[in-house]
Amino acid sequence: MRIGELAERAGTTTRALRYYESRGLIPARRAVNGYRTYDEEDLRLLQQIRTLQDFGFDLEEPRPFVDCLRAGHPAGDSCPASLDVYRRKLDELDSLIGQLGAVRTQVGAQLARAELEAGAAIPGGPEPRCELTD
């Protein structure tokens, strides 16, 4: 198949395919007429790459999965190097979740403090001043 058909079937662009090719993630095969040619295995590699990118993996992280598929394994995540990438990604996600949890706690504390201060205004007295609305 040619590059346009592969891009359409994989739900990506020809530009992205050329980029993946330049990075060595999909093969650069050319027909006699100079057109790029691809087969079902290339589609499978591309689907693996796209799935991992959808999960938030950067472009180099799928390389072990692609290598695993190229080695003839039925799934790109059945090789030790691929499993290592999964483990590193989970560690990264756990760290980000922890950071977000800490930020959420801080924002909640700020909200509680601000609500207390706003509620502490003297009944019947002037409303707390807000520079954004004045």
Short mmCIF file of C-alpha atoms in Angstrom, two decimals:
data_model
loop_
_atom_site.label_atom_id
_atom_site.label_comp_id
_atom_site.label_asym_id
_atom_site.label_seq_id
_atom_site.Cartn_x
_atom_site.Cartn_y
_atom_site.Cartn_z
CA MET A 1 0.00 0.00 0.00
CA ARG A 2 1.12 3.58 -0.49
CA ILE A 3 1.64 6.21 2.18
CA GLY A 4 -1.77 7.85 1.81
CA GLU A 5 -3.63 4.57 2.28
CA LEU A 6 -1.52 3.64 5.31
CA ALA A 7 -2.12 7.06 6.86
CA GLU A 8 -5.86 6.76 6.31
CA ARG A 9 -6.06 3.23 7.68
CA ALA A 10 -3.99 4.17 10.74
CA GLY A 11 -5.84 7.42 11.39
CA THR A 12 -2.78 9.63 11.03
CA THR A 13 -1.16 11.88 8.45
CA THR A 14 1.41 11.24 5.75
CA ARG A 15 3.59 13.84 7.45
CA ALA A 16 3.54 11.83 10.68
CA LEU A 17 4.43 8.67 8.75
CA ARG A 18 7.41 10.38 7.15
CA TYR A 19 8.51 11.52 10.60
CA TYR A 20 8.18 8.00 12.05
CA GLU A 21 10.17 6.76 9.09
CA SER A 22 12.93 9.35 9.70
CA ARG A 23 13.11 8.16 13.33
CA GLY A 24 13.47 4.53 12.23
CA LEU A 25 10.16 3.43 13.75
CA ILE A 26 8.66 2.27 10.47
CA PRO A 27 10.70 0.99 7.51
CA ALA A 28 11.61 3.15 4.53
CA ARG A 29 10.93 0.90 1.55
CA ARG A 30 10.52 2.30 -1.93
CA ALA A 31 9.04 0.83 -5.09
CA VAL A 32 10.92 1.04 -8.39
CA ASN A 33 9.00 4.23 -9.19
CA GLY A 34 10.24 5.85 -5.94
CA TYR A 35 6.95 5.71 -4.05
CA ARG A 36 6.99 4.56 -0.44
CA THR A 37 5.40 1.14 0.01
CA TYR A 38 3.99 -0.42 3.14
CA ASP A 39 2.35 -3.68 4.14
CA GLU A 40 0.06 -4.98 6.89
CA GLU A 41 3.01 -5.43 9.25
CA ASP A 42 3.79 -1.73 8.91
CA LEU A 43 0.17 -0.95 9.78
CA ARG A 44 0.52 -3.14 12.87
CA LEU A 45 3.70 -1.29 13.91
CA LEU A 46 2.00 2.03 13.38
CA GLN A 47 -1.04 0.99 15.40
CA GLN A 48 1.27 0.03 18.30
CA ILE A 49 3.03 3.39 18.11
CA ARG A 50 -0.23 5.33 17.94
CA THR A 51 -1.77 3.42 20.86
CA LEU A 52 1.21 4.16 23.08
CA GLN A 53 1.20 7.81 22.05
CA ASP A 54 -2.50 7.97 22.93
CA PHE A 55 -1.50 6.71 26.39
CA GLY A 56 0.95 9.63 26.72
CA PHE A 57 4.17 7.87 25.77
CA ASP A 58 6.71 10.07 24.00
CA LEU A 59 7.96 9.10 20.56
CA GLU A 60 11.04 7.14 21.67
CA GLU A 61 9.22 5.02 24.25
CA PRO A 62 7.46 2.82 21.65
CA ARG A 63 10.79 1.72 20.12
CA PRO A 64 11.11 -1.47 22.25
CA PHE A 65 7.51 -2.40 21.36
CA VAL A 66 8.25 -1.92 17.66
CA ASP A 67 11.47 -3.95 17.97
CA CYS A 68 9.52 -6.69 19.72
CA LEU A 69 6.96 -6.86 16.91
CA ARG A 70 9.71 -6.83 14.28
CA ALA A 71 11.35 -9.76 16.09
CA GLY A 72 8.22 -11.77 15.36
CA HIS A 73 6.46 -11.64 18.70
CA PRO A 74 2.65 -11.62 18.51
CA ALA A 75 2.40 -8.52 20.71
CA GLY A 76 4.74 -5.59 21.11
CA ASP A 77 4.60 -5.79 24.87
CA SER A 78 5.72 -9.38 25.22
CA CYS A 79 9.46 -8.56 25.42
CA PRO A 80 11.41 -7.60 28.54
CA ALA A 81 12.39 -4.17 27.16
CA SER A 82 8.74 -3.33 26.54
CA LEU A 83 7.80 -4.38 30.06
CA ASP A 84 10.56 -2.09 31.39
CA VAL A 85 9.01 0.83 29.50
CA TYR A 86 5.61 0.04 31.03
CA ARG A 87 7.18 -0.03 34.50
CA ARG A 88 8.96 3.30 33.99
CA LYS A 89 5.77 4.89 32.66
CA LEU A 90 3.77 3.66 35.67
CA ASP A 91 6.41 5.11 38.01
CA GLU A 92 6.20 8.41 36.13
CA LEU A 93 2.40 8.42 36.33
CA ASP A 94 2.46 7.59 40.06
CA SER A 95 4.82 10.53 40.62
CA LEU A 96 2.56 12.88 38.65
CA ILE A 97 -0.50 11.67 40.57
CA GLY A 98 1.34 12.39 43.82
CA GLN A 99 2.29 15.88 42.65
CA LEU A 100 -1.27 16.60 41.58
CA GLY A 101 -2.58 15.35 44.92
CA ALA A 102 -0.25 17.75 46.75
CA VAL A 103 -1.36 20.66 44.56
CA ARG A 104 -5.00 19.75 45.14
CA THR A 105 -4.44 19.76 48.90
CA GLN A 106 -2.82 23.20 48.71
CA VAL A 107 -5.62 24.63 46.57
CA GLY A 108 -8.23 23.18 48.95
CA ALA A 109 -6.47 24.79 51.92
CA GLN A 110 -6.33 28.14 50.12
CA LEU A 111 -10.03 27.88 49.30
CA ALA A 112 -10.93 27.05 52.91
CA ARG A 113 -8.83 29.99 54.18
CA ALA A 114 -10.40 32.38 51.66
CA GLU A 115 -13.92 31.23 52.51
CA LEU A 116 -13.26 31.74 56.23
CA GLU A 117 -11.91 35.23 55.63
CA ALA A 118 -14.85 36.14 53.39
CA GLY A 119 -17.31 34.79 55.97
CA ALA A 120 -15.61 36.67 58.83
CA ALA A 121 -16.87 40.03 57.57
CA ILE A 122 -18.96 41.84 60.19
CA PRO A 123 -22.68 41.25 59.57
CA GLY A 124 -24.21 44.40 58.11
CA GLY A 125 -20.75 45.80 57.49
CA PRO A 126 -19.12 46.43 54.15
CA GLU A 127 -18.54 43.49 51.83
CA PRO A 128 -14.92 42.31 51.55
CA ARG A 129 -13.17 44.29 48.85
CA CYS A 130 -12.21 42.49 45.66
CA GLU A 131 -9.94 44.35 43.24
CA LEU A 132 -11.19 42.21 40.36
CA THR A 133 -14.79 43.42 40.66
CA ASP A 134 -14.25 47.03 41.76
#
